[in-house]
Short mmCIF file of C-alpha atoms in Angstrom, two decimals:
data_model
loop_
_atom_site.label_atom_id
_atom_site.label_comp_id
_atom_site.label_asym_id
_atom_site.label_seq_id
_atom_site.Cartn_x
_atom_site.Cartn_y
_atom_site.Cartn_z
CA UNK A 1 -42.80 98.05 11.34
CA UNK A 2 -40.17 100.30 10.28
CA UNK A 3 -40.77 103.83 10.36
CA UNK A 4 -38.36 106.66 8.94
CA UNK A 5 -39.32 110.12 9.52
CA UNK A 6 -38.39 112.37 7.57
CA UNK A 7 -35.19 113.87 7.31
CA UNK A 8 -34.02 117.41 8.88
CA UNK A 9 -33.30 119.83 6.30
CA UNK A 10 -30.88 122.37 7.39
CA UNK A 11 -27.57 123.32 7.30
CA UNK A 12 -26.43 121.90 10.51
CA UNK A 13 -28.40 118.50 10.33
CA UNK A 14 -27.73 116.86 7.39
CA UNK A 15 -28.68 112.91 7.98
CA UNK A 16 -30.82 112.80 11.05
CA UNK A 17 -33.27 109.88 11.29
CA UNK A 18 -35.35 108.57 13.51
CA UNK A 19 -36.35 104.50 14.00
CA UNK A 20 -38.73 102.84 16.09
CA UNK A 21 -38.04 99.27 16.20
CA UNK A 22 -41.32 97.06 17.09
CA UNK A 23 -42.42 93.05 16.46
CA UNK A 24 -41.32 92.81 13.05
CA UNK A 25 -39.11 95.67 12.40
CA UNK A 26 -35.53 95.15 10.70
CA UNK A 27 -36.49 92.10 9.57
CA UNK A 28 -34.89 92.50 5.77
CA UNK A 29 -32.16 94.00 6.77
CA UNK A 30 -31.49 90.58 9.43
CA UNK A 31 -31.87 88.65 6.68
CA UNK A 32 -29.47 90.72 4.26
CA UNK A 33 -26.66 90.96 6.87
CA UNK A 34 -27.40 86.84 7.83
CA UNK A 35 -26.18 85.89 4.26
CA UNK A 36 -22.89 88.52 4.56
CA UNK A 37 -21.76 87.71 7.82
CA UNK A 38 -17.82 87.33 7.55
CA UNK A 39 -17.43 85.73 10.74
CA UNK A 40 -19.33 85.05 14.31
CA UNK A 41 -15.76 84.09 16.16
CA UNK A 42 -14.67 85.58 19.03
CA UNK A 43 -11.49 87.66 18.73
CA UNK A 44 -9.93 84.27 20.59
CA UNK A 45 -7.33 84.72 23.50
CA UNK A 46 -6.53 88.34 24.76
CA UNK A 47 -4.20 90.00 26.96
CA UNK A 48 -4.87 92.50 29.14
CA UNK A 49 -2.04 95.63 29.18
CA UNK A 50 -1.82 98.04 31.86
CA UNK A 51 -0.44 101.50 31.08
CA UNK A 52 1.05 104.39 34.14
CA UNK A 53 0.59 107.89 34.17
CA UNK A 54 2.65 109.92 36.08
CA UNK A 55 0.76 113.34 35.34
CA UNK A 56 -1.84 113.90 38.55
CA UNK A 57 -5.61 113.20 37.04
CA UNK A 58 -7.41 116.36 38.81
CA UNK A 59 -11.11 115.50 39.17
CA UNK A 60 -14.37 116.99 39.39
CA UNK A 61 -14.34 116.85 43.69
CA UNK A 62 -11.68 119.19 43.84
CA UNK A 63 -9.37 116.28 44.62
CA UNK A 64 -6.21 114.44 42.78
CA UNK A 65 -5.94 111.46 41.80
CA UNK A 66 -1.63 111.07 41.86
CA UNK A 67 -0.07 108.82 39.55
CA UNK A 68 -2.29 105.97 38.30
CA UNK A 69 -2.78 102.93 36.21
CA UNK A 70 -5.02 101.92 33.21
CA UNK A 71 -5.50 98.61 32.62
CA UNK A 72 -7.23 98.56 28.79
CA UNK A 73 -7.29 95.93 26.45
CA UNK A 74 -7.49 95.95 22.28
CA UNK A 75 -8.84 94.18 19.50
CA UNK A 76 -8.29 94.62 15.55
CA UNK A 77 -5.42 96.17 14.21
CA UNK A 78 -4.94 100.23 14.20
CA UNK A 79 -5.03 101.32 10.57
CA UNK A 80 -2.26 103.81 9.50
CA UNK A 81 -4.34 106.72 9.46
CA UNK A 82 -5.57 105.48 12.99
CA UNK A 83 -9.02 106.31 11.68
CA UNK A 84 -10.55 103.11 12.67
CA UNK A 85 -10.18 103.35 16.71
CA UNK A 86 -13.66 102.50 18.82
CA UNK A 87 -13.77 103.11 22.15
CA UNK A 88 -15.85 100.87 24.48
CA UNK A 89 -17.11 102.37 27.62
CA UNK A 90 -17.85 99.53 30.57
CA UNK A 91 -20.97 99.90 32.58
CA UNK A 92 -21.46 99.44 36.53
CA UNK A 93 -19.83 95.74 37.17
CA UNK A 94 -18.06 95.37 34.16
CA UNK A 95 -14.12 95.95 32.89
CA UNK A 96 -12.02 96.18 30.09
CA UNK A 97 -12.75 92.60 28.60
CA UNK A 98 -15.22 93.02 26.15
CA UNK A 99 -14.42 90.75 23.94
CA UNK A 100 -12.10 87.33 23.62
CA UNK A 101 -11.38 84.82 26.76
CA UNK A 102 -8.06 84.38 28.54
CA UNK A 103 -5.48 81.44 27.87
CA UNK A 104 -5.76 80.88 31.81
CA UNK A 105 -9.56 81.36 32.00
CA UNK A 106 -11.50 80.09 28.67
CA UNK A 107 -14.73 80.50 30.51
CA UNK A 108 -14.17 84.15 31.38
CA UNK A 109 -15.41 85.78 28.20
CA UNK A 110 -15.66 89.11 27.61
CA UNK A 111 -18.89 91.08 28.70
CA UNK A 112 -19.74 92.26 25.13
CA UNK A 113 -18.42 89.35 23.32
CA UNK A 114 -21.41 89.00 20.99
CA UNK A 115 -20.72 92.21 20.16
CA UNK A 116 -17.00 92.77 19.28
CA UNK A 117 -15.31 90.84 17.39
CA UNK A 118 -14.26 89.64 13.04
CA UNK A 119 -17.71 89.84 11.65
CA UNK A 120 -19.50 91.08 14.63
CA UNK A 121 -21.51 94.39 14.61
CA UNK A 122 -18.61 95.81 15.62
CA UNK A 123 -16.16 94.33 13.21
CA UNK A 124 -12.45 93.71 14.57
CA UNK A 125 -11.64 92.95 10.90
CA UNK A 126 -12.30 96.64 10.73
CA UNK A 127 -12.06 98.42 13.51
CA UNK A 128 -9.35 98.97 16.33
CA UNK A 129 -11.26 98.53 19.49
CA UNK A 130 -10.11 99.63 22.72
CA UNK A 131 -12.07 98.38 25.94
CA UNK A 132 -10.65 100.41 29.46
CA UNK A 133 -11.28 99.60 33.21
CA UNK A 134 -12.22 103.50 34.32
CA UNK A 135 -10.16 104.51 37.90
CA UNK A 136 -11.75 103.86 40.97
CA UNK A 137 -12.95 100.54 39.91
CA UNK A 138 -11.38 97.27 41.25
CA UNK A 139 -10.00 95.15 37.74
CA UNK A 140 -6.75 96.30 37.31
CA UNK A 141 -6.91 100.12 37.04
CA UNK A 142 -6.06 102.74 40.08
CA UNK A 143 -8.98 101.92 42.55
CA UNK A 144 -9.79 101.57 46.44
CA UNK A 145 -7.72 98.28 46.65
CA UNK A 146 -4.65 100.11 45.07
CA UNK A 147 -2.10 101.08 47.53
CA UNK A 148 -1.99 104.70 48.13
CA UNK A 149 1.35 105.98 47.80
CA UNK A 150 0.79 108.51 50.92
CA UNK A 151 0.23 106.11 53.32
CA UNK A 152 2.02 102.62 51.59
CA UNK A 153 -1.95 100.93 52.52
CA UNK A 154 -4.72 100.87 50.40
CA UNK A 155 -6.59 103.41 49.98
CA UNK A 156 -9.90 102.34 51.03
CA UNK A 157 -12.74 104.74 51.91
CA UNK A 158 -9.84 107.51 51.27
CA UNK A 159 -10.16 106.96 47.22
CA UNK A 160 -11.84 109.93 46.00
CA UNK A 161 -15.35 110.15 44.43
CA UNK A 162 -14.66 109.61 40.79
CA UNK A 163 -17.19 110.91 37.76
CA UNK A 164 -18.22 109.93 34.53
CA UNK A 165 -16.20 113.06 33.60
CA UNK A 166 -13.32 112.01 35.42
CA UNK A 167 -13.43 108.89 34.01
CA UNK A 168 -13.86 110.47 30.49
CA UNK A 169 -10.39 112.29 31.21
CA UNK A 170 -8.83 109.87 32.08
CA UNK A 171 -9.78 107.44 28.84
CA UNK A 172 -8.33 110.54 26.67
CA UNK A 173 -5.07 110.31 28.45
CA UNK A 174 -5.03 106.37 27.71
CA UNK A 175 -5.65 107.70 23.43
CA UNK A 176 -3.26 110.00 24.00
CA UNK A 177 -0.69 107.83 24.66
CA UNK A 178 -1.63 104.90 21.91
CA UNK A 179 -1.76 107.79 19.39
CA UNK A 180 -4.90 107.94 19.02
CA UNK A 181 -6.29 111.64 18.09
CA UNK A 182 -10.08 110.94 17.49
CA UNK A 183 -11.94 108.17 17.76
CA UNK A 184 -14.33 107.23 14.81
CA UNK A 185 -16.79 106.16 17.53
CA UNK A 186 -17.30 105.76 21.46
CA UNK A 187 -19.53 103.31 22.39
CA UNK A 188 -21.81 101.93 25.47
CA UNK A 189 -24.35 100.87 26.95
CA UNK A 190 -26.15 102.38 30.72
CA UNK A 191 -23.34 103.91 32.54
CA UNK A 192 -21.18 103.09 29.58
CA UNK A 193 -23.67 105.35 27.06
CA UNK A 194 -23.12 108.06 29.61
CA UNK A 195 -19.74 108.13 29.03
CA UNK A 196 -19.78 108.11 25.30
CA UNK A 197 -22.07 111.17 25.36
CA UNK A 198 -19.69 112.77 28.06
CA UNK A 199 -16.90 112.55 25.38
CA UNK A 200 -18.94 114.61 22.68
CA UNK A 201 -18.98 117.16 25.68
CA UNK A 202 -15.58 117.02 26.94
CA UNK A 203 -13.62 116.68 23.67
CA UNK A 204 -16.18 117.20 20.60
CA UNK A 205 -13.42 117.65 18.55
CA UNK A 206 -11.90 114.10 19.19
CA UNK A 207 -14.86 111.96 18.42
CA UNK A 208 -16.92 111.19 15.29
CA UNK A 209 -19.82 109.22 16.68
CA UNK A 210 -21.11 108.35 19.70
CA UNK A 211 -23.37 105.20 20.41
CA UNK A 212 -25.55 105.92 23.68
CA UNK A 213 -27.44 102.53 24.15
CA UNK A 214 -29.90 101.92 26.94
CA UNK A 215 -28.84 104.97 28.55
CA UNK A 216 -29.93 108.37 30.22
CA UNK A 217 -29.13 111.94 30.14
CA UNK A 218 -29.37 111.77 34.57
CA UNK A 219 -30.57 109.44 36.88
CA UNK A 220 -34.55 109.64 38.28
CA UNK A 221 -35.31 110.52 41.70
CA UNK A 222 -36.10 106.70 41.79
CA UNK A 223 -32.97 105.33 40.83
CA UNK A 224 -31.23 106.94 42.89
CA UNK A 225 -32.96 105.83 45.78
CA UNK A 226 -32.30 102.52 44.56
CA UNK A 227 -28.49 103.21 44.30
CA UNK A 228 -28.84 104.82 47.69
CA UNK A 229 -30.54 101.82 49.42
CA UNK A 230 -27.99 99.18 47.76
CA UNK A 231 -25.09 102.01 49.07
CA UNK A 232 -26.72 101.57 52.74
CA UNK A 233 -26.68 97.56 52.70
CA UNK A 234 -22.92 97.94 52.10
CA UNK A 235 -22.20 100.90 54.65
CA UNK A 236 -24.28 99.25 57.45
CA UNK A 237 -23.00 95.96 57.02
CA UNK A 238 -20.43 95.24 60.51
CA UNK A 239 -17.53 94.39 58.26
CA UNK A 240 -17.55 97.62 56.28
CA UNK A 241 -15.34 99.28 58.30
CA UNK A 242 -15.89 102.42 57.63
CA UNK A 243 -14.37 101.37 54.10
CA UNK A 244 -10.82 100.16 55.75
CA UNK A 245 -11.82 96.26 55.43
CA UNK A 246 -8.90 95.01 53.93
CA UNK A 247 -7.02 96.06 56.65
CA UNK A 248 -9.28 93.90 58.64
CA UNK A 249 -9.26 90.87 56.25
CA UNK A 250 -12.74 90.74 55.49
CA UNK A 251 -15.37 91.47 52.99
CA UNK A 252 -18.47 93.49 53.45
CA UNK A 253 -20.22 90.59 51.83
CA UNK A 254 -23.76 90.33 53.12
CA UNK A 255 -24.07 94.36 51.87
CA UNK A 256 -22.87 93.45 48.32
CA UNK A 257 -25.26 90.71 48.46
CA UNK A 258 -27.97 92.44 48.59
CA UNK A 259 -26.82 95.61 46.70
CA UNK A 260 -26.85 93.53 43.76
CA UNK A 261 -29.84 91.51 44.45
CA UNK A 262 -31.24 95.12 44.17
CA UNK A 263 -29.32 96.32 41.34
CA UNK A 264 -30.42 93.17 39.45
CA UNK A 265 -33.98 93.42 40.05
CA UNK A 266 -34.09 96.79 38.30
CA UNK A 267 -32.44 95.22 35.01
CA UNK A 268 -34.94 92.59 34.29
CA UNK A 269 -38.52 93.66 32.85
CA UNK A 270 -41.74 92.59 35.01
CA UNK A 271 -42.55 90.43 31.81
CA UNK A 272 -39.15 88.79 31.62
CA UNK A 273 -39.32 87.78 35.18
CA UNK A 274 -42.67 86.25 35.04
CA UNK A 275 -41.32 84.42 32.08
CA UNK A 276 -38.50 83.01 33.56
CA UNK A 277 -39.60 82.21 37.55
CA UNK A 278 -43.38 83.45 37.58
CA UNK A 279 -44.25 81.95 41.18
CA UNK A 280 -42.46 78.69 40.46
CA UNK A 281 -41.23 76.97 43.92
CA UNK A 282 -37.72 75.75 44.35
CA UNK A 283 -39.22 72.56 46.37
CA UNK A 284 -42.47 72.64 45.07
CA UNK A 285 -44.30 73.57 48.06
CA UNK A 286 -44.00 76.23 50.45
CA UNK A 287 -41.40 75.91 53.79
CA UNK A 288 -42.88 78.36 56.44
CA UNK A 289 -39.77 79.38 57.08
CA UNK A 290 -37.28 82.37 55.89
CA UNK A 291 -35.38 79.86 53.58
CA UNK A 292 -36.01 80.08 49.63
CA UNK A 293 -39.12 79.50 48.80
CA UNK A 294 -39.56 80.85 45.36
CA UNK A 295 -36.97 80.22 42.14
CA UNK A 296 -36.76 83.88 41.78
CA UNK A 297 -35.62 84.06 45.42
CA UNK A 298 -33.01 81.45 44.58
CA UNK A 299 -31.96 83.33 41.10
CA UNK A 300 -30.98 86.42 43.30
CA UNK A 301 -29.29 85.24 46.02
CA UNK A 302 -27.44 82.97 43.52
CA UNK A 303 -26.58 86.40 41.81
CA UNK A 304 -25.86 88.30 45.15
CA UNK A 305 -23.13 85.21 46.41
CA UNK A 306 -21.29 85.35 43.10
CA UNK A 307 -21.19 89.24 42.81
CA UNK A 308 -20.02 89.42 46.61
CA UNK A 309 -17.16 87.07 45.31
CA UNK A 310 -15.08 89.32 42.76
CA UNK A 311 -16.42 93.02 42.97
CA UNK A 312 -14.99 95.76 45.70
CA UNK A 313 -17.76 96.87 48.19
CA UNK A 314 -15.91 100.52 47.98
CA UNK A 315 -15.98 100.54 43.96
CA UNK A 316 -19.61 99.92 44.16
CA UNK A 317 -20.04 102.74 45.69
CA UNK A 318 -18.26 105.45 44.00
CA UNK A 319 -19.76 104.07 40.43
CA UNK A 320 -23.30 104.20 42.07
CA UNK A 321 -22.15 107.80 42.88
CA UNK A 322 -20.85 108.54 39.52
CA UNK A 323 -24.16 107.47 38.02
CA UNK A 324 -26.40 109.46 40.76
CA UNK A 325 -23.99 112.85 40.00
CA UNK A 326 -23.98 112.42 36.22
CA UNK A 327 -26.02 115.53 34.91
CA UNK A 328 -24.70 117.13 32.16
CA UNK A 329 -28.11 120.01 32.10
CA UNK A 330 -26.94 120.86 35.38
CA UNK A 331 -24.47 123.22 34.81
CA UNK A 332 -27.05 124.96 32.15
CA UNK A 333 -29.53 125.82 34.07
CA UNK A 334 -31.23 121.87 33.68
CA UNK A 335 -31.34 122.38 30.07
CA UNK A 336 -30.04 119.48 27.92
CA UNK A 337 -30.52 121.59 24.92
CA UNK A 338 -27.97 124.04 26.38
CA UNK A 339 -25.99 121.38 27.68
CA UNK A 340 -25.74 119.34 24.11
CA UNK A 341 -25.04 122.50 22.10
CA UNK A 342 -21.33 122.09 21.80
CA UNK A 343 -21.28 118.18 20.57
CA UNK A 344 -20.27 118.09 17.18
CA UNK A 345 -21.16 114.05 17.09
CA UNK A 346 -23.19 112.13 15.28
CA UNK A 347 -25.02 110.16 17.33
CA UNK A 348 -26.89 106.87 17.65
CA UNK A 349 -29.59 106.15 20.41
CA UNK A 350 -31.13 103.01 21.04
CA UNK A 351 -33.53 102.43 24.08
CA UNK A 352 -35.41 98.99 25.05
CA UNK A 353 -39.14 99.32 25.27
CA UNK A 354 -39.71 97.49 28.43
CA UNK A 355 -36.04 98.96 30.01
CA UNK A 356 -37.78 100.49 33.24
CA UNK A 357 -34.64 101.42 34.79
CA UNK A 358 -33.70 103.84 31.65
CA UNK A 359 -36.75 104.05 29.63
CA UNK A 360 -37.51 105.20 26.09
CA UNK A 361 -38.73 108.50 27.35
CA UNK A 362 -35.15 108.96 28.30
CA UNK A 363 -33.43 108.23 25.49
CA UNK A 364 -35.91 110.61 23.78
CA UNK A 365 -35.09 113.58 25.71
CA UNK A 366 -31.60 113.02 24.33
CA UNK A 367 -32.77 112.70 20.71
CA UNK A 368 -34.89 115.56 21.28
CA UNK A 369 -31.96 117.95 22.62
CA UNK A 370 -29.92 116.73 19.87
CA UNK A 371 -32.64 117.67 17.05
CA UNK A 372 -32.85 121.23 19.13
CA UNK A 373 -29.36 121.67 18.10
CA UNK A 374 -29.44 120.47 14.38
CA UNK A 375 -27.14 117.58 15.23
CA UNK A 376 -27.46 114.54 13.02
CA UNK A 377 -28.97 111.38 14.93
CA UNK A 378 -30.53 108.08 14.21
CA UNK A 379 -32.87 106.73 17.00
CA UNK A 380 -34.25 103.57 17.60
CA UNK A 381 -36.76 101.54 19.96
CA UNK A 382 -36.37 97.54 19.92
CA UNK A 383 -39.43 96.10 21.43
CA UNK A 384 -37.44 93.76 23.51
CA UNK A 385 -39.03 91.48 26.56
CA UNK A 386 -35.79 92.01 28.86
CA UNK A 387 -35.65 95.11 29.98
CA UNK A 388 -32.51 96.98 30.70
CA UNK A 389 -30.16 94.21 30.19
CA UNK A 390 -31.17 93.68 26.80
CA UNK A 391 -28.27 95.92 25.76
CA UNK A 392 -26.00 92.93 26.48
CA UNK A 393 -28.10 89.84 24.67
CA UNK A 394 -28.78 88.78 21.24
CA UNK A 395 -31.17 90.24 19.84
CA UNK A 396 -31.29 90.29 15.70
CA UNK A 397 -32.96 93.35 15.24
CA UNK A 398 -30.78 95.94 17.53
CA UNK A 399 -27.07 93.92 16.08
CA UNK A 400 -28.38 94.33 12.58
CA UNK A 401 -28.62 97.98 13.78
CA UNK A 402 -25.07 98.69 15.29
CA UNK A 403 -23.98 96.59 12.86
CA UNK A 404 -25.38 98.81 9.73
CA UNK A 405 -24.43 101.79 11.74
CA UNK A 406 -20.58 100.67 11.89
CA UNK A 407 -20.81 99.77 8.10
CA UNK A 408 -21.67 103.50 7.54
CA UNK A 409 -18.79 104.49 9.72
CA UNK A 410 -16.43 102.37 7.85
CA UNK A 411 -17.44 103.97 5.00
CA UNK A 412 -16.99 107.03 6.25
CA UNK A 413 -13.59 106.58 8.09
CA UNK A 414 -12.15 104.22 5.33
CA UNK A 415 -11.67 101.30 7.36
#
């Protein structure tokens, strides 16, 4: 059931609530929202836009990144008080299309489709939405496969590290140039939630709200090693190349196999698993060999070959690293109190109760640091069988959430 605490009287936290979402909770408000949905279309065809920045990006390592591109894409028209602009932070594998399909590719549709879009929780027919491919990464924006203009090659394993806080620079040069002086939300889920909390650290004067979904304030001990271990597979594999492979033709492709065969099996829940593949055989008996026995053996492999197809080997590795170095209690002595005091956001959490990867208990230590500082939040837990992906899938409960949470926005923002 529903359960709202009650609220924080004091000057600095005017508005905080907390939800926990189980079996039936939100149900009313479904049903409400069900009858007063505008529209469930997508946002239709979209065209990507790349933008160049001649202004060096410095970056956390010390190093530079020189003159670079950002390849971004929008949705929903800009109101004249550009009051209305959302910013939507991709995760690990993801890009800039979040919403809408291409006029060459109608299958490709956007990662977050059910999502954004007219009538969606995140309403195009009221918001300007802006979806960016961060640097380092390998869809359009300045990455590994970009050619280095010291050397005319690409760059390869010479790309710097990049960091959520790089990447958080580097978004607020791209809002710079559309015009754009705050943002009436940013918005994401995993990595992408770190990002959106980032900006309430790196420029709490440019955003209103921040949406940190299925998120964490720093990565476990745990997944790290699992980042580590999918890292290795790609390092070790013979046509790595020290990270110079294109200069060799060839693909590391039997690492990012198996990186994301590991990377996937942390976003699925136990339950969600057993659900879909329990111990069911592809042939219906077993082979005694090394072949594929087991459907779940065939799911990830299936998952491994396609990955291996379109993402970079050396931009899974510097977003692996981004998400091991993000820590934003680090620099306070490990205390996320400390670290949180100078957001002046509004925020929304929302964790997944069987997301083992970033668990509740996570997402509470962010509520938790917030309430330390009087800073007005609304929390939720959706009792959700998917685990960590469940950020991404339908789910009536969490949309009628976002989607009541943009309506206050709207309100607020007059768009």
């Amino acid at each position: 059931m529903l359960q709202r605490l009650p609220r924080i009287n004091t000057a600095k936290a005017s508005g905080v609530e907390f939800l926990k979402a189980r079996s039936q909770v939100l149900t009313g408000l479904f049903h409400f929202w069900n009858m007063h949905t505008v529209s469930s279309n997508s946002v239709g065809v979209v065209t990507p836009q790349t933008l160049h920045f001649d202004t060096p990006l410095p970056l956390k390592s010390g190093a530079v990144l020189p003159a670079f591109d950002l390849t971004y894409e929008t949705y929903g028209t800009l109101n004249a008080e550009r009051s209305n602009a959302v910013l939507v932070c991709h995760a690990l594998n993801a890009s800039h299309h979040v919403a809408g399909t291409y006029a060459d590719a109608p299958k490709n549709v956007g990662w977050w489709d059910n999502m954004v879009g007219p009538g969606k929780p995140l309403d195009t027919n009221r918001f300007f939405v802006i979806g960016v491919n961060n640097p380092g990464s390998c869809f359009g924006s300045t990455g590994p496969k970009s050619i280095n203009p010291g050397t005319g090659k690409p760059w390869g394993a010479d790309f710097p590290v990049v960091t959520v806080e790089d990447w958080v620079a580097a978004q607020a040069r791209l809002a710079d140039a559309l015009g754009i002086e705050t943002f009436a939300a940013v918005m994401g889920g995993s990595l992408g939630g770190m990002q959106a909390m980032q900006w309430s650290l790196s420029y709490p004067q440019r955003i209103r709200h921040a949406l940190v979904i299925a998120s964490t304030p720093k990565l476990s001990a745990q997944n790290i090693a699992f980042n580590d271990v999918a890292r290795q597979a790609i390092i070790t594999d013979p046509d790595f190349h020290g990270g110079h492979y294109y200069e060799h033709g060839v693909v590391p492709r039997r690492g990012l196999r198996v990186a994301r065969m590991i990377g996937h099996i942390t976003y699925l829940s136990d339950d969600d698993m057993a659900e879909k593949f329990g111990r069911a055989l592809r042939a219906g008996n077993y082979g005694f060999d090394f072949e594929v026995d087991f459907e779940i053996e065939s799911y990830l492999r299936y998952q491994g070959d396609k990955f291996s197809d379109y993402f970079d080997a050396n931009t899974y590795l510097r977003i692996t690293k981004a998400l091991d170095y993000f820590d934003p209690a680090a620099e306070h002595g490990g205390d996320l109190t400390r670290a949180l005091a100078q957001t002046q956001t509004d925020f929304l959490v929302v964790s997944f109760s069987t997301d083992w990867r970033f668990s509740p208990a996570r997402s509470h230590e962010i509520v938790r640091a917030l309430l330390n500082n009087k800073r007005a939040v609304t929390y939720a837990e959706i009792d959700a069988p998917h685990g960590h992906d469940a950020f991404l899938l339908d789910d009536a409960r969490y949309h009628a959430l976002v989607r009541t949470y943009f309506e206050r926005i709207a309100q607020e923002v007059g768009a």
